[in-house]
Coordinates of C-alpha atoms in Angstrom, one line a residue:
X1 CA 37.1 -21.7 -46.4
X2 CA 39.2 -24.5 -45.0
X3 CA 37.2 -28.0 -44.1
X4 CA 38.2 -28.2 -40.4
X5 CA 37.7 -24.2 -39.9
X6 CA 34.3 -24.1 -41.4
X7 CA 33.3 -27.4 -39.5
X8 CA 34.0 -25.5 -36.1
X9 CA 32.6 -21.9 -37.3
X10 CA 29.2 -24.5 -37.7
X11 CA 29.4 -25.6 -34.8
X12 CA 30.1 -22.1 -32.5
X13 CA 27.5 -21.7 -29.6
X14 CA 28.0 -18.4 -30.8
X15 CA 25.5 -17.3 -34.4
X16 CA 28.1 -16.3 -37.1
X17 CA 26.6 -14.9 -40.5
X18 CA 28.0 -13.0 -43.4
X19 CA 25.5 -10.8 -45.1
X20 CA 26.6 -9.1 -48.6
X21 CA 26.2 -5.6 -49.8
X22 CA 23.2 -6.5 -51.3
X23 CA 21.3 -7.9 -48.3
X24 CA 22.0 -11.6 -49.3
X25 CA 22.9 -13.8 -46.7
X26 CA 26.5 -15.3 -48.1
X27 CA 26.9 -17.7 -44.6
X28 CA 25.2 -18.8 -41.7
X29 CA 26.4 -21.5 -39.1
X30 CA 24.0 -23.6 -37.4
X31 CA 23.5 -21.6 -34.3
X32 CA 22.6 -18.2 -36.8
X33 CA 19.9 -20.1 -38.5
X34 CA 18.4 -21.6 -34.7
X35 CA 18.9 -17.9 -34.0
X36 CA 16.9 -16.7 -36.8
X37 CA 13.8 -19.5 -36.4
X38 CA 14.9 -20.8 -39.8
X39 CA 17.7 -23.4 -41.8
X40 CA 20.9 -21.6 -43.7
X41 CA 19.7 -23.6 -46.5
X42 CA 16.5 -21.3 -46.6
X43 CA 18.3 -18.5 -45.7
X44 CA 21.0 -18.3 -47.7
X45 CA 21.2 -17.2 -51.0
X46 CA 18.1 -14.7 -50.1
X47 CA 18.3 -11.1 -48.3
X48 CA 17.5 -10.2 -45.2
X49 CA 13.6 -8.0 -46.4
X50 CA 12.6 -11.6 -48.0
X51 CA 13.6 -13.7 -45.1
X52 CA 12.3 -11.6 -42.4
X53 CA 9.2 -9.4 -44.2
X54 CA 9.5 -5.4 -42.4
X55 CA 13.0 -5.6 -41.0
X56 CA 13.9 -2.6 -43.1
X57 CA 12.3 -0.6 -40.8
X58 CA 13.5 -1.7 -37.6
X59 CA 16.2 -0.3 -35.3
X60 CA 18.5 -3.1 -36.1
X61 CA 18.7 -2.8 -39.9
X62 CA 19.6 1.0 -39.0
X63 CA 22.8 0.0 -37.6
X64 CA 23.2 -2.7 -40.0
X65 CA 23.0 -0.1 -42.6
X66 CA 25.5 2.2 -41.0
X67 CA 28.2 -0.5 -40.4
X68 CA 27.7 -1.3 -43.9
X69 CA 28.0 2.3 -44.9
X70 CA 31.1 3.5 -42.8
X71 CA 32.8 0.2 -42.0
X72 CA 33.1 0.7 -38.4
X73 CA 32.2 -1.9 -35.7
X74 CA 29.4 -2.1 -33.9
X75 CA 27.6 -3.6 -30.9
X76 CA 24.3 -3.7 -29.0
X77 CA 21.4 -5.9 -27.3
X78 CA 18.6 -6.1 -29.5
X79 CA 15.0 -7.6 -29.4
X80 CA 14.1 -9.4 -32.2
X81 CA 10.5 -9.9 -33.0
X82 CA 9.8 -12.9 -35.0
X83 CA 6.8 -12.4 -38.2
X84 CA 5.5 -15.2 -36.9
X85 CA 4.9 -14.1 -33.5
X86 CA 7.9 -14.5 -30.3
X87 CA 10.8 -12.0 -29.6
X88 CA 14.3 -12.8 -27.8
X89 CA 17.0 -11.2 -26.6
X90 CA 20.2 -11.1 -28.8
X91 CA 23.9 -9.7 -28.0
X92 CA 25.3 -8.3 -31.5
X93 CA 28.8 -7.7 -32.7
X94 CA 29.0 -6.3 -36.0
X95 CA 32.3 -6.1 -38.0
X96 CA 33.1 -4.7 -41.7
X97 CA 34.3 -8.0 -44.1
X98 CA 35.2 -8.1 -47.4
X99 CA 32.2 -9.2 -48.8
X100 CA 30.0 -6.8 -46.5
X101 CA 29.4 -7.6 -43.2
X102 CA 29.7 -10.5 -40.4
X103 CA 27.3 -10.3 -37.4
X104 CA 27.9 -12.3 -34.3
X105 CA 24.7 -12.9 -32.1
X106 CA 24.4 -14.7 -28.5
X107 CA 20.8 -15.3 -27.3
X108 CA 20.5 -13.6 -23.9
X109 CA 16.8 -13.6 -23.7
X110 CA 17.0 -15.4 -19.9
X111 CA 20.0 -13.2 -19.0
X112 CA 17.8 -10.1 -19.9
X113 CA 14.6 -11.5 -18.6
X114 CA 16.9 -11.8 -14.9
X115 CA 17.8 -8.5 -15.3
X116 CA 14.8 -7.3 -15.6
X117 CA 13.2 -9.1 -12.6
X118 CA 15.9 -7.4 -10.9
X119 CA 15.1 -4.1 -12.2
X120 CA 11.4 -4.7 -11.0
X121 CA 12.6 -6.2 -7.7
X122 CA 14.9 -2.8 -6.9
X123 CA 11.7 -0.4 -8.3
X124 CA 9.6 -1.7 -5.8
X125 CA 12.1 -1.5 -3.0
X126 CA 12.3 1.6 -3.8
X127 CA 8.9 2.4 -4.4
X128 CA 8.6 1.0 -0.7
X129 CA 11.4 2.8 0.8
X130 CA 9.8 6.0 -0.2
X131 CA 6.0 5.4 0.5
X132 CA 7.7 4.3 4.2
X133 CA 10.0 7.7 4.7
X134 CA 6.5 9.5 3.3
X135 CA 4.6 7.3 6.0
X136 CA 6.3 8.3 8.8
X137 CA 6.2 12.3 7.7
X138 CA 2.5 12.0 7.1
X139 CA 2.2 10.2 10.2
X140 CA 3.7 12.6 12.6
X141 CA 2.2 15.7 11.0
X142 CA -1.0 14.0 11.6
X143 CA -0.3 13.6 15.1
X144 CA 1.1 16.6 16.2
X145 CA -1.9 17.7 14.2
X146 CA -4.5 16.6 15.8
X147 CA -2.8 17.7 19.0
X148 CA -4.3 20.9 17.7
X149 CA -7.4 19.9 16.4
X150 CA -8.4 18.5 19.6
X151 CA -8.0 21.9 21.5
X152 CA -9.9 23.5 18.9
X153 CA -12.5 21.2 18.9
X154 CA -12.8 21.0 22.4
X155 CA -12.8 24.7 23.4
X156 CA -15.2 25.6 20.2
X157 CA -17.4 22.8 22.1
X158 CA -16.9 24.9 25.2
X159 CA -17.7 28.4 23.7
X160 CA -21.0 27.1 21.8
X161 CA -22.2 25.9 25.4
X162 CA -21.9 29.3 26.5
X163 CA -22.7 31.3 23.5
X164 CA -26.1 32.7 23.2
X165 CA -25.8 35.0 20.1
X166 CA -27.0 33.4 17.4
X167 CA -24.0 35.0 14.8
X168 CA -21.5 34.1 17.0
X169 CA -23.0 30.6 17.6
X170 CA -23.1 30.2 14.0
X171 CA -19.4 31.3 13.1
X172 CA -18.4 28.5 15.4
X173 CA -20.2 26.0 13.9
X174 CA -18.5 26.7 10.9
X175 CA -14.7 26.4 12.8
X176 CA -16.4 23.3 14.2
X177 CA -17.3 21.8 11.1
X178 CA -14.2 23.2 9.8
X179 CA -11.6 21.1 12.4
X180 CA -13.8 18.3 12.0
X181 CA -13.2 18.2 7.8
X182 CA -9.6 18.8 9.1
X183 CA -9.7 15.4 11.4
X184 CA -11.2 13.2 8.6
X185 CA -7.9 14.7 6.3
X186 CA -5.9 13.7 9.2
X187 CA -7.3 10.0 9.7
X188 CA -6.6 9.2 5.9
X189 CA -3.1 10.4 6.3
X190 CA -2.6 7.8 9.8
X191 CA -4.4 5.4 7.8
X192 CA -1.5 5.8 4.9
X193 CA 1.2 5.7 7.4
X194 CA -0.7 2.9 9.0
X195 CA -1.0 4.6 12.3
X196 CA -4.4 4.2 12.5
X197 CA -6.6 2.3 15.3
X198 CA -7.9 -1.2 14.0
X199 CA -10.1 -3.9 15.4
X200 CA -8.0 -7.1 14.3
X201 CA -10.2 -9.9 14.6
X202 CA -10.9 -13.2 12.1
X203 CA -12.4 -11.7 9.2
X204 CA -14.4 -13.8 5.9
X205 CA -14.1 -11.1 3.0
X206 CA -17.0 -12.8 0.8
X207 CA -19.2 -11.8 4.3
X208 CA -17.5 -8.0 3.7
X209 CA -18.2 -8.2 0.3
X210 CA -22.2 -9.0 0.1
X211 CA -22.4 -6.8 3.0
X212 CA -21.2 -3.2 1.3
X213 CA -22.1 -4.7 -2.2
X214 CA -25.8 -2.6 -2.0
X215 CA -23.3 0.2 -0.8
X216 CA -21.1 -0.2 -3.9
X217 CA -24.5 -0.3 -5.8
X218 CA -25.0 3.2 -4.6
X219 CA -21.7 4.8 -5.3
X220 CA -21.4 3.3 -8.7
X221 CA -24.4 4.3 -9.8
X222 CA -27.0 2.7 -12.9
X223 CA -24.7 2.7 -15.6
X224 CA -22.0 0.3 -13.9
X225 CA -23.1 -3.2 -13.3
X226 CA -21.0 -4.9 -10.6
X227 CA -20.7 -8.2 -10.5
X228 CA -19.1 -10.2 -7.7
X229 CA -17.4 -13.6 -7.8
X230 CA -16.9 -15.1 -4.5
X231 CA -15.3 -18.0 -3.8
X232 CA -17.1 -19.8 -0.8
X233 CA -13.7 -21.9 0.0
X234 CA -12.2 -18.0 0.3
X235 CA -10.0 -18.2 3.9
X236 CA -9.9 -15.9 6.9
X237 CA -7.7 -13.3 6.9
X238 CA -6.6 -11.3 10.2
X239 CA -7.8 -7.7 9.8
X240 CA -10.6 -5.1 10.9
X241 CA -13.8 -5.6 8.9
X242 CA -14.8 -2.0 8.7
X243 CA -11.3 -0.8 7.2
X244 CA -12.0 -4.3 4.6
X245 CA -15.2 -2.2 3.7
X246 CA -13.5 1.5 3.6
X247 CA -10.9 -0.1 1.1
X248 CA -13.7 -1.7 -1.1
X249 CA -15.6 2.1 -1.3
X250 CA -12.2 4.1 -1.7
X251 CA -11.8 1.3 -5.1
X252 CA -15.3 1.9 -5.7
X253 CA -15.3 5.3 -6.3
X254 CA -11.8 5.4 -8.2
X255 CA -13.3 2.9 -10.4
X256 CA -16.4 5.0 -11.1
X257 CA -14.6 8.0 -11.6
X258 CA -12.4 6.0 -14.2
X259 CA -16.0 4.8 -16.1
X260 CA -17.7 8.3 -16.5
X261 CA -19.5 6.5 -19.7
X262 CA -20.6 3.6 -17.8
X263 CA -18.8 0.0 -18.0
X264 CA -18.5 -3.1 -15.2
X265 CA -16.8 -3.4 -11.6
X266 CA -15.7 -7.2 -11.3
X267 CA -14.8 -7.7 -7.0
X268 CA -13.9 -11.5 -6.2
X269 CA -12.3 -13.5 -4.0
X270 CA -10.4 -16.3 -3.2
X271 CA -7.8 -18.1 -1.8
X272 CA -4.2 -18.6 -3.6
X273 CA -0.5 -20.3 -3.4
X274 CA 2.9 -17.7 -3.6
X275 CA 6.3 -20.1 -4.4
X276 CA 9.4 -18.7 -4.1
X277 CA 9.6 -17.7 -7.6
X278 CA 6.3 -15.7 -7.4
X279 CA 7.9 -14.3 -3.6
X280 CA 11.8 -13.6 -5.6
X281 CA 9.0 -10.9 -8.0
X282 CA 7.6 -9.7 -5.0
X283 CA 10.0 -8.7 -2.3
X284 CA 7.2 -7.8 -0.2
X285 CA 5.9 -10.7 0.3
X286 CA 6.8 -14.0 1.1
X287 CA 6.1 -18.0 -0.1
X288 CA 2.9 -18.8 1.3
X289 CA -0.9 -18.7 1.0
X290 CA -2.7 -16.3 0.8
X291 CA -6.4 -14.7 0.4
X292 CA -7.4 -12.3 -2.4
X293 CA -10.0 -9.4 -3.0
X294 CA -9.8 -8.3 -6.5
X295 CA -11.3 -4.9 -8.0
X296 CA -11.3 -4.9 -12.0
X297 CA -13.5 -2.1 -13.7
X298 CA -13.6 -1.8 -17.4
X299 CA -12.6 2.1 -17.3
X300 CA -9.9 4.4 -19.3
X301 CA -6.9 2.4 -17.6
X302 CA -3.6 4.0 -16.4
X303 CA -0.4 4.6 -18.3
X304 CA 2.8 3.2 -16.4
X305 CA 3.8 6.9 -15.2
X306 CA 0.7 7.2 -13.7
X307 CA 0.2 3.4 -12.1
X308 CA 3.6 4.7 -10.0
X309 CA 2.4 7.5 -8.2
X310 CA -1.2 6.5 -7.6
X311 CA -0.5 5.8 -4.2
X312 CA 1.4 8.5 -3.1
X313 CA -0.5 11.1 -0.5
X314 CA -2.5 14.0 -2.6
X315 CA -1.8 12.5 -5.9
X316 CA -4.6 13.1 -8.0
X317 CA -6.3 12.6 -11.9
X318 CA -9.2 14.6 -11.2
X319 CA -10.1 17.7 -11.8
X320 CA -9.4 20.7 -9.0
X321 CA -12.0 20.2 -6.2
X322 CA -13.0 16.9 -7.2
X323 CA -10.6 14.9 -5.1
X324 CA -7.7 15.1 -2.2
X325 CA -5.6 12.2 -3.5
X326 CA -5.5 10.6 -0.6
X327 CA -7.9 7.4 -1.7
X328 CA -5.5 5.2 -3.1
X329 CA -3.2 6.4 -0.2
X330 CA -5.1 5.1 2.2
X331 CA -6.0 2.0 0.9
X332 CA -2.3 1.4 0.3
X333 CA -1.8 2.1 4.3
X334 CA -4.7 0.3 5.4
X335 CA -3.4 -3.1 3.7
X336 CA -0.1 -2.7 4.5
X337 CA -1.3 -2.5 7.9
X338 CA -2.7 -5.6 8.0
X339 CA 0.0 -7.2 6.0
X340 CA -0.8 -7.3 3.2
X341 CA 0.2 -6.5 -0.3
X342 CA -1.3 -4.9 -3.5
X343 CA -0.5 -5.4 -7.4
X344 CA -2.1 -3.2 -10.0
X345 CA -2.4 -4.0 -13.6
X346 CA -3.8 -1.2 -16.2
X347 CA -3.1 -0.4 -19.8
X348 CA -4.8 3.1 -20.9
X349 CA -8.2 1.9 -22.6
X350 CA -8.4 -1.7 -20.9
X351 CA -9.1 -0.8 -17.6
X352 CA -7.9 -1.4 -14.1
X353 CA -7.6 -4.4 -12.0
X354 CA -6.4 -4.3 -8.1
X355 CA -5.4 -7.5 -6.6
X356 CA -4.9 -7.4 -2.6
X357 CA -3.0 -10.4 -1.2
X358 CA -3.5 -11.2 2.9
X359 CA -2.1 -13.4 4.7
X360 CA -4.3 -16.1 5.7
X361 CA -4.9 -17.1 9.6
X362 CA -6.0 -20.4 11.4
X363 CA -7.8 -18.3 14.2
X364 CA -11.4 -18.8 14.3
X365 CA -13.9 -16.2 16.1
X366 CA -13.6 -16.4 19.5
X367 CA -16.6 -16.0 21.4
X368 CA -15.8 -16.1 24.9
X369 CA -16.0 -13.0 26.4
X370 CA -15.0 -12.4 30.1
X371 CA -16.7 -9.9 32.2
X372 CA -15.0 -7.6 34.9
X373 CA -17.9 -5.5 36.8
X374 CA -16.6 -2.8 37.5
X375 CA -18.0 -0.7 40.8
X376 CA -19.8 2.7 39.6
X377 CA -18.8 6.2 40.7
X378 CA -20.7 9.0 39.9
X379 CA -19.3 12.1 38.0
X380 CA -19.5 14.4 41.7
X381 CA -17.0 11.9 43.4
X382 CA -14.6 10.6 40.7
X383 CA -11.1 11.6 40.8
X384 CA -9.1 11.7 37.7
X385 CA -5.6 11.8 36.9
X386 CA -4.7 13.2 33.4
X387 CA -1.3 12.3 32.1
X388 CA -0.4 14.4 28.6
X389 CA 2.5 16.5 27.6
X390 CA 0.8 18.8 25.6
X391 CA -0.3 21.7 27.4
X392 CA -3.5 22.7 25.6
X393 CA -4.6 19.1 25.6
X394 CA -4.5 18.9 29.2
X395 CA -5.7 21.9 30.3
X396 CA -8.5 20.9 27.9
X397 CA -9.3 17.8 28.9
X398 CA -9.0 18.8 32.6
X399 CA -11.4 21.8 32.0
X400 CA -14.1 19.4 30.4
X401 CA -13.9 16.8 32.9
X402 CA -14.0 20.0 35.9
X403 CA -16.9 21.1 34.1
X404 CA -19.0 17.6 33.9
X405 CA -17.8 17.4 38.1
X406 CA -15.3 15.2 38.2
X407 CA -12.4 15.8 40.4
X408 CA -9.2 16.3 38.3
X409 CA -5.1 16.0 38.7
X410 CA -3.0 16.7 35.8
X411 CA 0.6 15.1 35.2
X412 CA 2.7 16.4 32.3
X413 CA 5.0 13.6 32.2
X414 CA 5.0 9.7 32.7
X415 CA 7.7 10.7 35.3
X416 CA 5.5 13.2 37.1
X417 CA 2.9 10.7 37.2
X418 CA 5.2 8.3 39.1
X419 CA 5.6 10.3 41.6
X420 CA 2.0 11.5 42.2
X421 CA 1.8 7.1 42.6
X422 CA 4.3 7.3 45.0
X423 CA 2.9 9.5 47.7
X424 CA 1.0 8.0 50.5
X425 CA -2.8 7.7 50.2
X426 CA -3.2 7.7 46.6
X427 CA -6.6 8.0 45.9
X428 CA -7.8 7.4 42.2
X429 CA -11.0 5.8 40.5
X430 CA -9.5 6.6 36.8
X431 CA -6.0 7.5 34.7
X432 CA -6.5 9.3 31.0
X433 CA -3.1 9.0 29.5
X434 CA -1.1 9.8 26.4
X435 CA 0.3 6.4 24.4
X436 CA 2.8 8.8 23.4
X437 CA 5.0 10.6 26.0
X438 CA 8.4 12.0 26.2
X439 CA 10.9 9.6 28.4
X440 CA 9.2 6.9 29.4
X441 CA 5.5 5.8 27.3
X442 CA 2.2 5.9 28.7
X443 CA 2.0 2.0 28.6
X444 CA 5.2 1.5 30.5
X445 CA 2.8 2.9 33.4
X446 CA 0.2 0.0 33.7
X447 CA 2.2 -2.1 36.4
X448 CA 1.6 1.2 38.9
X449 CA -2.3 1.7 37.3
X450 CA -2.6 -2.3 38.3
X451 CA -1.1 -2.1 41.3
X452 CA -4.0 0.2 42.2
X453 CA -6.8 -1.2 40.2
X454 CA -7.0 1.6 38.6
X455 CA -9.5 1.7 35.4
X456 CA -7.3 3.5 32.9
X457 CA -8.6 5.1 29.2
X458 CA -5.3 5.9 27.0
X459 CA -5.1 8.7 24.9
X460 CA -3.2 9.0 21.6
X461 CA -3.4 10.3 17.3
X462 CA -1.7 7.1 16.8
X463 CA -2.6 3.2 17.6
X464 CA -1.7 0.8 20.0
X465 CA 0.1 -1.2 17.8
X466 CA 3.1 1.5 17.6
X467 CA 3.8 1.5 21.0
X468 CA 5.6 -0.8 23.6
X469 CA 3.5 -3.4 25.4
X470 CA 0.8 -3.1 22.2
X471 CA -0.6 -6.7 23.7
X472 CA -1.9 -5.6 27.0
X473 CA -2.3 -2.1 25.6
X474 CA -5.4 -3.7 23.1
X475 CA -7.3 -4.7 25.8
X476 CA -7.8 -1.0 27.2
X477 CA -9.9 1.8 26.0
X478 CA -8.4 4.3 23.5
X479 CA -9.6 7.4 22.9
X480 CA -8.4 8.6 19.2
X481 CA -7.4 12.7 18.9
X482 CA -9.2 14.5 17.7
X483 CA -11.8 13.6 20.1
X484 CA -14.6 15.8 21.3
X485 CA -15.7 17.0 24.5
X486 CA -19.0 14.8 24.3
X487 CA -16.8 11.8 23.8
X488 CA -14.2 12.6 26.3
X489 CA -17.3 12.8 28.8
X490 CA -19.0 9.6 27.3
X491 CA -15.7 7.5 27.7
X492 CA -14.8 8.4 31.3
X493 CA -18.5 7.6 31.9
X494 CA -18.3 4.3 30.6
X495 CA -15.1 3.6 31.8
X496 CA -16.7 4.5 35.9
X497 CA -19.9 2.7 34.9
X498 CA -20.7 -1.3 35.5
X499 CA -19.0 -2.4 32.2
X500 CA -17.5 -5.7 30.3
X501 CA -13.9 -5.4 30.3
X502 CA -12.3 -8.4 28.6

């Protein structure tokens, strides 16, 4: 080879090595040998099975054996582990010479590690996209739902006050209990498309922790040991307490079911710092501190197939009848309802850690409370105005309130209610309305409900904080469909009695 030629082939950014028909390395330039961990002075001279003990059985010395074989080009990316330990990327060309063959390698181990960051970054956009479109379905079939629910609950109510044969009294306590089962299903699916109704207030999770850890106790059972670790510099997070402890049991029981042979539930917390980098691997979630509950049990573990869907609404593991998948679903809606985010890790037989990130918050408690008195009226001289679109809703809740002898106007519309405001005289001592109503919301009504100092009690299947005016809308009542007839009755009677309005 000529002096100034072999000088630059040295010196290529690119690894250049010749490999003979019998394996024996016959060249390698300078970047080759960095390549292969090694010097060319220990490399050549020896074959490839000496150098770099089990190669013969990779992937790569396949297609190193077929370009040898049929003299054709090749190229691909391939991962080479190291005997010592280590792997990196490598771009390949492989080209028939004379003497055997000449591979040209490029390390593209930070190329490929980009890419797949990307990758990750677009499979949990996706990932998001479609627990959001599943969201909002589950979300409104919830609603509309318990639209239903609450007219069969009601007038079931109705029917066992009048009911006297004990058969018929007893086949609707079973529709009763029936509808009711039916609500709770409907709850976990507002809580997954985080439409359900939260108390967001200051919250310390090592307090939330000790005070469902005897709970946890319970559900796991003798042969788990849980153990917590909580930091007592742990910040406050904003988010409603007793959802906190609802996600803690829904992780509870998923990590029992996943220890049926006993094993250990670690739950900690603490308080951490995302850069940018950490933010660029999680699009959800941005640079920042923020506070962490983790869940780690010692159980079977998931395989990757399986850690995607666990989240998704009726997915289930168990066996038929032992679960609705709708757990991990609605622990997925309740933290993304207050912000935050979760990361799972699991290999099958090492077991299952959940980390939940929250935002953390400066607010402190507040403990001033100020008090409206509010004058009393009693149920034979209340007048009520009922604003709700659907029919058997209304003519429910008018018939229950009728019943209890309160005097009761019904308004189909946000519209219609308007104009019963506009007529001379109005005289009111309470509004029920829907959040949600078609034209103009239920909220967009409280300048005409203050106007009149009128006490008002919203109705709705979904929370305040998915309609307009959500601020002032907080600091009313809100009675959640399905409701019964016994807490329709109890929440107008509040609402008329001396109460604390803040």
């Amino acid at each position: 080879m000529n002096e100034h030629l072999r000088i630059a082939i040295d010196h290529l950014h690119e690894g250049v090595q010749v490999i003979g028909f019998d394996w024996r390395y016959l060249y390698v330039n300078d970047t080759a040998a960095l390549h292969g961990r090694s010097s060319a002075i220990d490399l050549i001279g020896c074959t490839m099975q000496d150098c770099y003990p089990g190669i013969a059985e990779s992937e790569l010395f396949g297609v190193l054996r077929e370009a040898m074989q049929d003299r054709q080009p090749r190229r691909l990316r391939n991962l080479f582990e190291y005997p010592n330990g280590g792997a990196r990327w490598f771009d390949l060309r492989i080209e028939a010479v004379p003497a055997g063959i000449c591979v040209l390698s490029m390390d593209v181990t930070e190329d490929q590690q980009t890419q797949d960051r990307l990758r990750e970054v677009e499979r949990q956009l996706l990932q998001a996209q479609k627990m959001e479109a599943v969201g909002r379905l589950a979300g409104g079939i919830a609603h509309d739902f318990n639209n239903q629910l609450t007219v069969i609950l009601g007038l079931t109510q109705l029917l066992l006050e009048d009911v006297t044969d004990v058969k018929q009294k007893r086949d609707l306590g079973e529709i009763e209990a029936a509808a009711q089962r039916s609500a709770a299903l409907t709850k976990q699916l507002l809580a997954f498309s985080r439409r359900q109704v939260f108390h967001i207030e200051p919250v310390y999770l090592p307090a939330v922790v000790r005070n469902v850890s005897r709970l946890l106790e319970r559900i796991l059972g003798e042969d788990i040991r849980c153990e917590l670790d909580l930091d007592p510099g742990t910040e406050l997070v904003l988010g409603d307490a007793g959802q906190f402890e609802h996600v803690l049991t829904n992780l509870a029981v998923n990590a029992r079911d996943a220890m049926p042979e006993g094993g250990q539930l670690m739950v900690s917390t603490g308080t951490t710092e995302f850069n940018e980098d950490d933010a660029r691997q999680h699009p959800m979630m941005q640079k920042g501190r923020y506070t962490v509950l983790s869940v780690a049990d010692s159980g079977h573990g998931m395989d990757d197939e399986t850690k995607a869907q666990i989240f998704e609404p009726f997915f289930t593991t168990k066996e038929a009848g032992k679960g609705t998948g709708l757990g991990l679903s609605t622990v997925y809606g309740v933290v993304k309802q207050m912000n935050g985010f979760i990361w799972v890790y699991s290999e099958p037989g090492h077991g299952t850690t959940f980390r939940l990130y929250f935002p953390i918050t400066s607010e402190r408690p507040d403990a001033a409370i100020n008090r409206i008195y509010v004058e009393k009226r009693s149920a034979g001289t209340a007048r009520v105005l009922v604003v709700e679109d659907d029919p058997g809703v209304r003519e429910l809740v008018a018939r229950t309130l009728r019943q209890n002898g309160y005097h009761v106007t019904v308004a189909s519309s946000a519209e219609e209610a308007s104009d019963y405001f506009d007529q001379p005289d109005v005289s009111l001592d309470l509004v029920l309305v829907d959040v949600i109503l078609p034209g103009q919301s239920g909220p967009m009504l409280l300048e005409q409900f203050e106007r009149f100092a009128i006490p008002v009690i919203f109705m709705s299947g979904y929370s305040a904080a998915h309609v307009q005016n959500r601020g002032r809308l907080g600091s009313f009542p809100l009675l959640t469909k399905p409701f019964s007839s016994a807490q329709l009755v109890s929440a107008v009677e509040q609402a008329l009695a001396p109460s604390m309005h803040q």
